[in-house]
Coordinates of C-alpha atoms and ligand atoms in Angstrom, one line a residue:
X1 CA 9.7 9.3 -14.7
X2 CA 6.5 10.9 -14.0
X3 CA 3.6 8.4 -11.9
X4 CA 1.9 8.1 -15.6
X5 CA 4.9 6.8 -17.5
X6 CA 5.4 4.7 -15.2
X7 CA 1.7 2.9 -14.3
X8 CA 2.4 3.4 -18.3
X9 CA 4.8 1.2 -18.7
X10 CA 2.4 -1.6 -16.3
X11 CA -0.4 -1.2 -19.4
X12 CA 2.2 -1.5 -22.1
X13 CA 3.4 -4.8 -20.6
X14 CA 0.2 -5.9 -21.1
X15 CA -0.2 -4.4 -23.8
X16 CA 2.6 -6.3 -25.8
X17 CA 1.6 -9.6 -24.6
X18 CA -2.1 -9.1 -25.5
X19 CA -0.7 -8.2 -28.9
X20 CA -2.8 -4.7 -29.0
X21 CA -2.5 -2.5 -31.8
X22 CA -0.8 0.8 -31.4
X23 CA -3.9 2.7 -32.3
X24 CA -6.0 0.4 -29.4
X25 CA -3.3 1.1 -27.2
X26 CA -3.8 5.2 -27.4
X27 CA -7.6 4.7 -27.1
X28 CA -7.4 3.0 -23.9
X29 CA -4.9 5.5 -21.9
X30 CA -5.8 8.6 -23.2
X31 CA -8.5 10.0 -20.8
X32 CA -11.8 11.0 -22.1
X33 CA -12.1 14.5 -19.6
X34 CA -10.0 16.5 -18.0
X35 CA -11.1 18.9 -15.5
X36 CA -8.4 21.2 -13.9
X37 CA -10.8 24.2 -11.4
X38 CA -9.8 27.2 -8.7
X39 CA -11.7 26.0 -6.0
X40 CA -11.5 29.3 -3.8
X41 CA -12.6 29.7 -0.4
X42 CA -13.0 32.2 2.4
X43 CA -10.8 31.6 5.3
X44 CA -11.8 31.4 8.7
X45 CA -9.9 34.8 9.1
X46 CA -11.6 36.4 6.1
X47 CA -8.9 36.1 4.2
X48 CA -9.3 34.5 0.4
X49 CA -7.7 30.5 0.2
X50 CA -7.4 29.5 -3.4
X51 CA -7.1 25.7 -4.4
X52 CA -6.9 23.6 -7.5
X53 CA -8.8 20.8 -7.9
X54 CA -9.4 18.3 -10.4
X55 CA -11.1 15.6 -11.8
X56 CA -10.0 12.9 -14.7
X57 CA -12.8 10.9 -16.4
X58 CA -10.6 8.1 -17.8
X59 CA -12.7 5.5 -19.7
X60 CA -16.3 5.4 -19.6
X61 CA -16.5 2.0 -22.4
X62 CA -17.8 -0.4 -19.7
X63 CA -20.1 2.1 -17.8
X64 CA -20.5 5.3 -15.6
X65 CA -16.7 6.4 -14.3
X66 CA -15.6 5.7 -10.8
X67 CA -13.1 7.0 -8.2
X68 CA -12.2 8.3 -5.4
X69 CA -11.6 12.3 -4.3
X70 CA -7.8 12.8 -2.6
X71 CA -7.6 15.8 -0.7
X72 CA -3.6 16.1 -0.2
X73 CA -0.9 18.6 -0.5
X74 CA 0.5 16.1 -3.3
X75 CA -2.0 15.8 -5.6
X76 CA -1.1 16.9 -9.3
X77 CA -2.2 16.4 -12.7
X78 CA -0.3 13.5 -13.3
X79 CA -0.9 11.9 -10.1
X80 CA -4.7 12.1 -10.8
X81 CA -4.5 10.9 -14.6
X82 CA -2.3 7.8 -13.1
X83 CA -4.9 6.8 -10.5
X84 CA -8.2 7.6 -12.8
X85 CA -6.7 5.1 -15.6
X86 CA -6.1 2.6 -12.4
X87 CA -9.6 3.2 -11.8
X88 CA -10.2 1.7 -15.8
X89 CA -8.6 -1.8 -14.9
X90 CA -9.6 -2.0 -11.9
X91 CA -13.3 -1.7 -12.1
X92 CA -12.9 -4.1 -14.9
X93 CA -10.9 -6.6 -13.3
X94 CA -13.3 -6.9 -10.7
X95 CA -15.8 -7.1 -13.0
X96 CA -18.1 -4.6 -12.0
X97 CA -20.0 -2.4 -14.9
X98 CA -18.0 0.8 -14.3
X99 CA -15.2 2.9 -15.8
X100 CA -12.4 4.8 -14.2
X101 CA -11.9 8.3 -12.8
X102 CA -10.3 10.3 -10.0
X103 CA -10.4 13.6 -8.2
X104 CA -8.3 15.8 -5.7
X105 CA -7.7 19.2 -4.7
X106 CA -4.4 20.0 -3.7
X107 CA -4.4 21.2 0.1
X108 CA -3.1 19.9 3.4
X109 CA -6.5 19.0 5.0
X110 CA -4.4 19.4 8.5
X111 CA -4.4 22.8 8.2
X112 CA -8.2 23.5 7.0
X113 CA -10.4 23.6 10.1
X114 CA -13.5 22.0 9.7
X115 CA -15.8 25.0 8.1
X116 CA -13.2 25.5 5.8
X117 CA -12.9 22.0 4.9
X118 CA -17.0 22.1 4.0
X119 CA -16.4 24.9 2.2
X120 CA -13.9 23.6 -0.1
X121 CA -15.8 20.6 -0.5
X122 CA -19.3 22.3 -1.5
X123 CA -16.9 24.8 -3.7
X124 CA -15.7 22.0 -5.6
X125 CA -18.6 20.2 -6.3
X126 CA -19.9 23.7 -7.5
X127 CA -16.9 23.4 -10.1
X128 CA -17.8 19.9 -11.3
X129 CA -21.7 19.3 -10.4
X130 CA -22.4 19.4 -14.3
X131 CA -20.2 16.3 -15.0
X132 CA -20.4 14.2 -12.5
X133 CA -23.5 12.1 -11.5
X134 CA -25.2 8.4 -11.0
X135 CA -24.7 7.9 -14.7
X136 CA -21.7 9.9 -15.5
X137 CA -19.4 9.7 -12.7
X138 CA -19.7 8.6 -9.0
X139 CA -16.4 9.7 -6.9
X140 CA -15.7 8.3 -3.7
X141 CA -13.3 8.5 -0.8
X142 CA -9.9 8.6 -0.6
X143 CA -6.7 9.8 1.4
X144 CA -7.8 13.2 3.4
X145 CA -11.4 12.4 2.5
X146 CA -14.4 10.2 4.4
X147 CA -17.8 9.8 5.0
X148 CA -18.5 13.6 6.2
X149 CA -17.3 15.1 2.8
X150 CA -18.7 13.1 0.9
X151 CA -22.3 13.5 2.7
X152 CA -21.8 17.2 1.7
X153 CA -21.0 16.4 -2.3
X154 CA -24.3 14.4 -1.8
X155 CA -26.0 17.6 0.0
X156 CA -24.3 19.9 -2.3
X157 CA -25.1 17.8 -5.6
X158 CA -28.8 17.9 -4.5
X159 CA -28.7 21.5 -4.3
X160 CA -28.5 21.5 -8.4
X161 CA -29.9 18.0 -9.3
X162 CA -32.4 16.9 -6.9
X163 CA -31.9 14.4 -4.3
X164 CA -29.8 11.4 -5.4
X165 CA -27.8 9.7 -3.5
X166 CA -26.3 7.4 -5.7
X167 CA -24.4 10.4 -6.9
X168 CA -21.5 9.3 -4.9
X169 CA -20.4 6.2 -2.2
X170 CA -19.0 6.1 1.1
X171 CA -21.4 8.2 2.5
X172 CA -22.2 7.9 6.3
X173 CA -24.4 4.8 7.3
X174 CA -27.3 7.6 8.1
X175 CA -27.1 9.1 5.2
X176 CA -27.6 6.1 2.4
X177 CA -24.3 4.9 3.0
X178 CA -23.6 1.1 3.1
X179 CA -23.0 -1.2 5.7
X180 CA -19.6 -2.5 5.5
X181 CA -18.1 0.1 3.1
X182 CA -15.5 1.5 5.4
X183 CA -13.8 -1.4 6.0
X184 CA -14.4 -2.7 3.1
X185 CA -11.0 -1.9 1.3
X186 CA -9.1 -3.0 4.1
X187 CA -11.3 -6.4 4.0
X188 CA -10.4 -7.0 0.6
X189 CA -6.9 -6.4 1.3
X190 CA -7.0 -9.0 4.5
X191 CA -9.3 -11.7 1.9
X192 CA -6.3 -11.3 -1.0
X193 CA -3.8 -11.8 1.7
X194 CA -4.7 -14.9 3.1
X195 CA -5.4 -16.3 -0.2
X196 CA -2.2 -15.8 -1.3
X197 CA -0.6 -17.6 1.6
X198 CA -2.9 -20.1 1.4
X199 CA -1.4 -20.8 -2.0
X200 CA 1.8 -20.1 -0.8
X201 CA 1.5 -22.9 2.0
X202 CA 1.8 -20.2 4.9
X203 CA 0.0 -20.4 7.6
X204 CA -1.1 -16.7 8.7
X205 CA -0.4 -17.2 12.6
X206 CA 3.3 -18.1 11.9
X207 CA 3.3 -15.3 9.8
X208 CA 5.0 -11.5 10.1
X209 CA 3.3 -8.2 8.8
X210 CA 4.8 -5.2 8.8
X211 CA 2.1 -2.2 7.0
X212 CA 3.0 1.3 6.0
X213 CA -0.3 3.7 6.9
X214 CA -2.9 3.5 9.5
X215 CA -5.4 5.0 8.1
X216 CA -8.9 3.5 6.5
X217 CA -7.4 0.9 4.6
X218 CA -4.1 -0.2 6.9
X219 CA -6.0 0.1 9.6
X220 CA -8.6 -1.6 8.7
X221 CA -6.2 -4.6 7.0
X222 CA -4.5 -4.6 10.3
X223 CA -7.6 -5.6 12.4
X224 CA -9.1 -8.0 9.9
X225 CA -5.2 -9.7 9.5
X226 CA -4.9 -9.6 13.9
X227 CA -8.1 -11.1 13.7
X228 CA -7.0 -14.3 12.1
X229 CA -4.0 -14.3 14.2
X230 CA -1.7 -12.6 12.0
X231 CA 1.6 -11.2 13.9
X232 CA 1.5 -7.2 12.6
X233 CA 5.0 -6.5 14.6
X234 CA 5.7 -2.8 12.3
X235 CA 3.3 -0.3 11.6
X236 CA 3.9 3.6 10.0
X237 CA 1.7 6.3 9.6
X238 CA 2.4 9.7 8.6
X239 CA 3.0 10.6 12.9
X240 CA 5.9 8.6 13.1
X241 CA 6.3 4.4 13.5
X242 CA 6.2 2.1 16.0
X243 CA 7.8 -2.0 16.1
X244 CA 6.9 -4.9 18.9
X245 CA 8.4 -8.1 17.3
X246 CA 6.1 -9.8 19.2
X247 CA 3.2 -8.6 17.8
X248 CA 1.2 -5.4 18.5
X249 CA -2.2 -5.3 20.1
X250 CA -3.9 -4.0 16.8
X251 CA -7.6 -3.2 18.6
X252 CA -5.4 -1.2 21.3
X253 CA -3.6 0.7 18.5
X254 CA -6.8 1.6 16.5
X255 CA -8.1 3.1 20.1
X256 CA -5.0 4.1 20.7
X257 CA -5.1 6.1 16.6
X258 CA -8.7 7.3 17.3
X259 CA -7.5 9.6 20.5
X260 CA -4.2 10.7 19.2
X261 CA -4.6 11.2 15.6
X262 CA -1.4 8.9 14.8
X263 CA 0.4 5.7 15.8
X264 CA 3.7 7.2 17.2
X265 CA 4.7 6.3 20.8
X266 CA 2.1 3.6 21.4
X267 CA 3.3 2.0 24.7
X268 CA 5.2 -1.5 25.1
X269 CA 6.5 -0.6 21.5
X270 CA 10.1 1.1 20.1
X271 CA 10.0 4.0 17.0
X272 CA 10.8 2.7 13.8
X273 CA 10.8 4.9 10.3
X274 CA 9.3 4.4 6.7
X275 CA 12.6 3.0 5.5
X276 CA 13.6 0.3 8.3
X277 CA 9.7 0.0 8.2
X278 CA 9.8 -1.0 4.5
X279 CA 13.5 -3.2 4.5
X280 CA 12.4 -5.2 7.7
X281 CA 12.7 -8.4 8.0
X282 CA 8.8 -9.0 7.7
X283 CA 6.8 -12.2 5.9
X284 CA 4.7 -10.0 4.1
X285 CA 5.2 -6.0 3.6
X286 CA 1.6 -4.4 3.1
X287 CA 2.2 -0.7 2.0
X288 CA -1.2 1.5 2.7
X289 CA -0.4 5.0 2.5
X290 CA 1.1 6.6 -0.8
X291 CA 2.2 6.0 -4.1
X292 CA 6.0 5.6 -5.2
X293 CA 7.4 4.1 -1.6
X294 CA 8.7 1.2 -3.1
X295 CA 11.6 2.3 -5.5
X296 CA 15.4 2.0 -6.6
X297 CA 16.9 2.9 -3.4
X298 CA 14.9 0.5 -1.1
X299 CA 14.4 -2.5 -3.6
X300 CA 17.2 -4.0 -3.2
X301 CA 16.6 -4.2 0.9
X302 CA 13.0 -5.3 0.8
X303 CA 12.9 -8.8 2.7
X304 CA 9.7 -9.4 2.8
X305 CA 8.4 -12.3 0.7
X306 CA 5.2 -11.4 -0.2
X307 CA 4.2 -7.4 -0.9
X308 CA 0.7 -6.6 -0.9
X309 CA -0.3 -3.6 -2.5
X310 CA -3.3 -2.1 -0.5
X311 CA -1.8 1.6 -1.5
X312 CA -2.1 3.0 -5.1
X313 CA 0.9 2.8 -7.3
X314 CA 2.9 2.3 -4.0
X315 CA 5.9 0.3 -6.3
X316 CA 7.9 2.1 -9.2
X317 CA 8.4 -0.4 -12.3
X318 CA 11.8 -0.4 -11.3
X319 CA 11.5 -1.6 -8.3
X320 CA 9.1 -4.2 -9.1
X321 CA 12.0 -5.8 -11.8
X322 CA 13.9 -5.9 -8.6
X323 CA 11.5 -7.7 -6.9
X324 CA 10.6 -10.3 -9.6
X325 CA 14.1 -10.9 -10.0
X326 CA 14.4 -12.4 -6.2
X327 CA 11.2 -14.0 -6.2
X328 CA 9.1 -11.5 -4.3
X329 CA 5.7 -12.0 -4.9
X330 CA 3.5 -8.5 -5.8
X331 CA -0.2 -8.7 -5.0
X332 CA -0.6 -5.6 -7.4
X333 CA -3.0 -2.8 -6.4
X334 CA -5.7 -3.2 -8.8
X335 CA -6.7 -6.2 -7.6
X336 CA -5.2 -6.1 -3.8
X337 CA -7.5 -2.8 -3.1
X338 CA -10.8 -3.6 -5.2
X339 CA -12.6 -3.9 -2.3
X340 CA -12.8 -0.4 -1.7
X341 CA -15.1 0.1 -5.2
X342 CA -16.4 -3.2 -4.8
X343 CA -18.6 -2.0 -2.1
X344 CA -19.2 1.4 -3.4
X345 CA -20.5 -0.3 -6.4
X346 CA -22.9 -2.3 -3.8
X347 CA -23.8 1.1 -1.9
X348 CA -24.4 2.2 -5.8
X349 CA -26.7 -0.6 -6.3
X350 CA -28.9 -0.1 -3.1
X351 CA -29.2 3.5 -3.6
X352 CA -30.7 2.7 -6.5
X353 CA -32.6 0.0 -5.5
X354 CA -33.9 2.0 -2.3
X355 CA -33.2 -1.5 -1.0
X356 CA -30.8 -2.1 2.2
X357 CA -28.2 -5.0 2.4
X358 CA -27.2 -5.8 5.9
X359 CA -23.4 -6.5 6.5
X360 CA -23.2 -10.4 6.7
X361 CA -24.5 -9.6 2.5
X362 CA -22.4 -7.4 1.1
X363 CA -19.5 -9.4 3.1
X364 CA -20.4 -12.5 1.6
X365 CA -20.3 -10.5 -2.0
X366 CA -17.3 -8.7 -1.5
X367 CA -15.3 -12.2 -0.7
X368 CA -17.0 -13.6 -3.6
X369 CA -15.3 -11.5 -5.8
X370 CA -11.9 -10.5 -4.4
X371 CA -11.9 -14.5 -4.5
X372 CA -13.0 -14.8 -7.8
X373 CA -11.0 -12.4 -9.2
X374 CA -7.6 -13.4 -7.7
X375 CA -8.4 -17.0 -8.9
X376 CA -8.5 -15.5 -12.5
X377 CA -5.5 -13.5 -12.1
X378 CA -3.6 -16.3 -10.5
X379 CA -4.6 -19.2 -13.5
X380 CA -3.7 -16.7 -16.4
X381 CA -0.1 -15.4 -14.5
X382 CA 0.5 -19.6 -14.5
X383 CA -1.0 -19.8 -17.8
X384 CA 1.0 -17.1 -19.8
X385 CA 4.2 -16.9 -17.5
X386 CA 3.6 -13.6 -16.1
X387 CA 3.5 -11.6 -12.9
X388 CA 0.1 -11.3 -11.1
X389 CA 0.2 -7.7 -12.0
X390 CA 0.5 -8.6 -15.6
X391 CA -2.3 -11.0 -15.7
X392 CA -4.6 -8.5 -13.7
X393 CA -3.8 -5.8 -16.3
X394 CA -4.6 -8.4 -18.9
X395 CA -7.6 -9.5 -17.6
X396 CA -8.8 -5.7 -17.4
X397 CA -7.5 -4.4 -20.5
X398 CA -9.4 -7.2 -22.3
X399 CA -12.5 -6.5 -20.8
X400 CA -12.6 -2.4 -21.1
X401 CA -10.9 -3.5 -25.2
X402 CA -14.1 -5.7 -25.8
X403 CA -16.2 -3.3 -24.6
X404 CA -14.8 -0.4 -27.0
X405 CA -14.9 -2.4 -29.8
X406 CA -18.3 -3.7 -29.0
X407 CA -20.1 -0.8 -28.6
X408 CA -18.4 0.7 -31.9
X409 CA -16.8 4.5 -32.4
Ligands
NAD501 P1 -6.2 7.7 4.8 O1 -6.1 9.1 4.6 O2 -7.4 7.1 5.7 O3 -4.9 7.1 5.5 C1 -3.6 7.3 5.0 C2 -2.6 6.8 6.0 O4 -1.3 6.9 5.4 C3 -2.6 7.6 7.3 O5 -2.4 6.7 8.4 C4 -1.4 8.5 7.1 O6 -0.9 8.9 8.4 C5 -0.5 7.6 6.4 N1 0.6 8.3 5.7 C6 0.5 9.5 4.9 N2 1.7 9.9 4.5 C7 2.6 8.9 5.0 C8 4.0 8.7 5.0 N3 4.7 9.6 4.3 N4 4.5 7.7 5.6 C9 3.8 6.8 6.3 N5 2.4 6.9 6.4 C10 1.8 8.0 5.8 O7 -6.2 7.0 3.4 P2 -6.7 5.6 2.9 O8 -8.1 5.8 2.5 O9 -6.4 4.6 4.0 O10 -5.9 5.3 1.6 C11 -4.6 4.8 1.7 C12 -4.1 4.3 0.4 O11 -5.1 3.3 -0.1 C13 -4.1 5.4 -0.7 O12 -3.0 5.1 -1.6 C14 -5.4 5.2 -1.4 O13 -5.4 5.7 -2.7 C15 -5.6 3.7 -1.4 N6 -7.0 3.3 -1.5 C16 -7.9 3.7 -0.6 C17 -9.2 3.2 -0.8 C18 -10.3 3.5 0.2 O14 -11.4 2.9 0.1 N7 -10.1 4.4 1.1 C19 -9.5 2.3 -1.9 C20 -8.5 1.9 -2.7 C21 -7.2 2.4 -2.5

């Protein structure tokens, strides 16, 4: 099953309990753009590097299109098509006046020294400058991507359309970026969490974490969870994995990640893989790193009782069944990892504005609404009987239906 079907079959859910008509139903997934480029390069060597890139524009019925630019050997058609209509719910179920897209160029940033990675990244916006845009479409980062490139897509951007930064988000803090918008995913992610053992009745310090990725978000997840006593004793990242069941020293690690470019042989802990990572014997499982980890093999060994879904599309439909079925609880990712375009849409608004927030702000904000919205999702999953991930698609594929059928054909 390809990532669409199956973030496909997550709509149609919805879908059939919302009662929406077949012709509704093709309206809302079928992307408005698709935009497949050669984004070719000269090698450090003088040799020729050729890339694809692309960008989908899923739904634009609530406002300009947002999402993020993954710059991974992975990325594929499909893959980017699945995460821009993500975007779609998302934006709407946080309730901010955006629609949904999503970029990437497929290419192992590892192996792109850092000319080369400018190079790409100006190249691509060359490709895509003429449909992208404060009004039209406002990416943002993601895996392989961060503040630097997207400070050149604002440089490079300029170079056709004048200087506007509100053309994209995360940018660096000295550069019109936002306070607060680097951790900002990760934040949300830690906010979600304890609400959801709050209304479990666990209390965070008795509880054990165990998170796939170390990157922006996990990392970032990690900290604000240590911070409030969590117990993180399992963490993964693409170097390798390391376990301390009693707890690792999270600010040590991050140090620790910052000099060595991965998590694997931090001291006073022992090596431990994706798949006993996934299947330990963990409270809460936070998976921050790819799509598709959770799936038919490893379902049935998951023992955590509470997944949070800080990665994109990180649990295949059935796998999720599976976890329904034994009463694991799914924080679902359109909700769990809002923050991250929460706070781009703040940066948005202050470019725009020319108007600075400082941090304690567009915190306050930002736990407003992961709050907010996790209350909504929570009341209508009790209401109507369904999973959280249900009621957040619900929630979100009401809002973007209104506004279709608002604004007319
Ligand atoms: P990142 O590139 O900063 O970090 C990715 C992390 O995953 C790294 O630690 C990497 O080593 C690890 N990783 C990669 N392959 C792995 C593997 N096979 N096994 C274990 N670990 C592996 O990316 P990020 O921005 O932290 O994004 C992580 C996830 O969160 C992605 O799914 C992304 O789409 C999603 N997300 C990110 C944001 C954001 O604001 N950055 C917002 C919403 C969702």
């Amino acid at each position: 099953m390809s990532s669409f079907d199956a973030a496909r079959l997550y709509f149609e859910h919805a879908a059939e309990h919302m009662g929406l008509s077949q012709n509704m139903r093709t309206l809302l997934l079928t992307p408005e753009r698709t935009l497949k480029v050669q984004v070719a390069i000269e090698r450090d060597n003088g040799e020729i590097g050729t890339f694809i890139g692309y960008r989908v524009q899923h739904n634009s019925a609530r406002g300009p299109m947002k999402g993020g630019l993954r710059f991974h050997h992975e990325v594929d058609a499909d893959e980017v098509l699945t995460l821009a209509s993500l975007m779609t719910w998302k934006t709407a179920l946080v309730n901010i006046p955006y629609g949904g897209a999503k970029g990437g160029v497929t290419v192992n940033v590892h192996n792109l020294s850092h000319g080369e990675l400018e190079r790409l990244t100006r190249k691509f916006v060359d490709e895509i400058h003429d449909f992208i845009g404060p009004d039209k479409d406002i990416p943002a980062p993601d895996m392989g991507t961060d503040a630097q490139v997207m400070a050149w897509i604002m440089n490079q951007y300029s170079k056709f359309h004048g200087f506007n930064p509100a053309c994209v988000t995360g940018k660096p803090l000295e550069l019109h970026g936002a306070d607060g918008r680097k951790e900002a995913t990760g934040r949300g992610v830690g906010i979600c969490t304890l609400e959801v053992l709050r209304r479990k009745k666990m209390d965070v310090k008795e509880t054990t974490f165990a998170i796939q990725g170390f990157g922006n978000v996990g990392s970032h997840a990690a900290r604000f969870l240590h911070d409030h006593g969590a117990k993180i004793v399992g963490v993964t990242d693409a170097s390798g994995g390391v376990w301390n069941s009693d707890g690792l020293d999270i600010p040590v690690l991050q140090e620790y990640v910052e000099q060595e470019g991965g998590v694997a042989a931090f001291e006073g802990t022992h090596p431990v893989d994706n798949d006993e990572l996934l299947t330990s014997e963990v409270d809460v499982l936070i998976p921050a790193a790819i799509g598709g980890v959770l799936n038919v093999e490893n379902a049935p060994h998951v023992q955590a009782k509470v997944i949070i879904e800080a990665a994109n599309n990180p649990t295949v439909p059935e796998a999720d069944e599976s976890f329904a079925k034994r009463d694991i609880l799914v924080l679902p990712d359109i909700l769990a990892n809002a923050g991250g375009v929460t706070v781009s849409y703040f940066e948005w608004v202050q470019n725009r504005q020319h108007f600075r927030w400082d941090l304690e702000r567009v915190r306050k904000e930002l736990d407003r609404i992961m709050v907010e919205s996790l209350n909504k999702v929570w009341d209508i999953a009790e209401e109507k009987g369904v999973s959280l991930r249900t009621a957040s698609y619900i929630i979100g594929l009401g809002r973007v239906g209104r506004a279709t059928v608002l604004g007319g054909m």
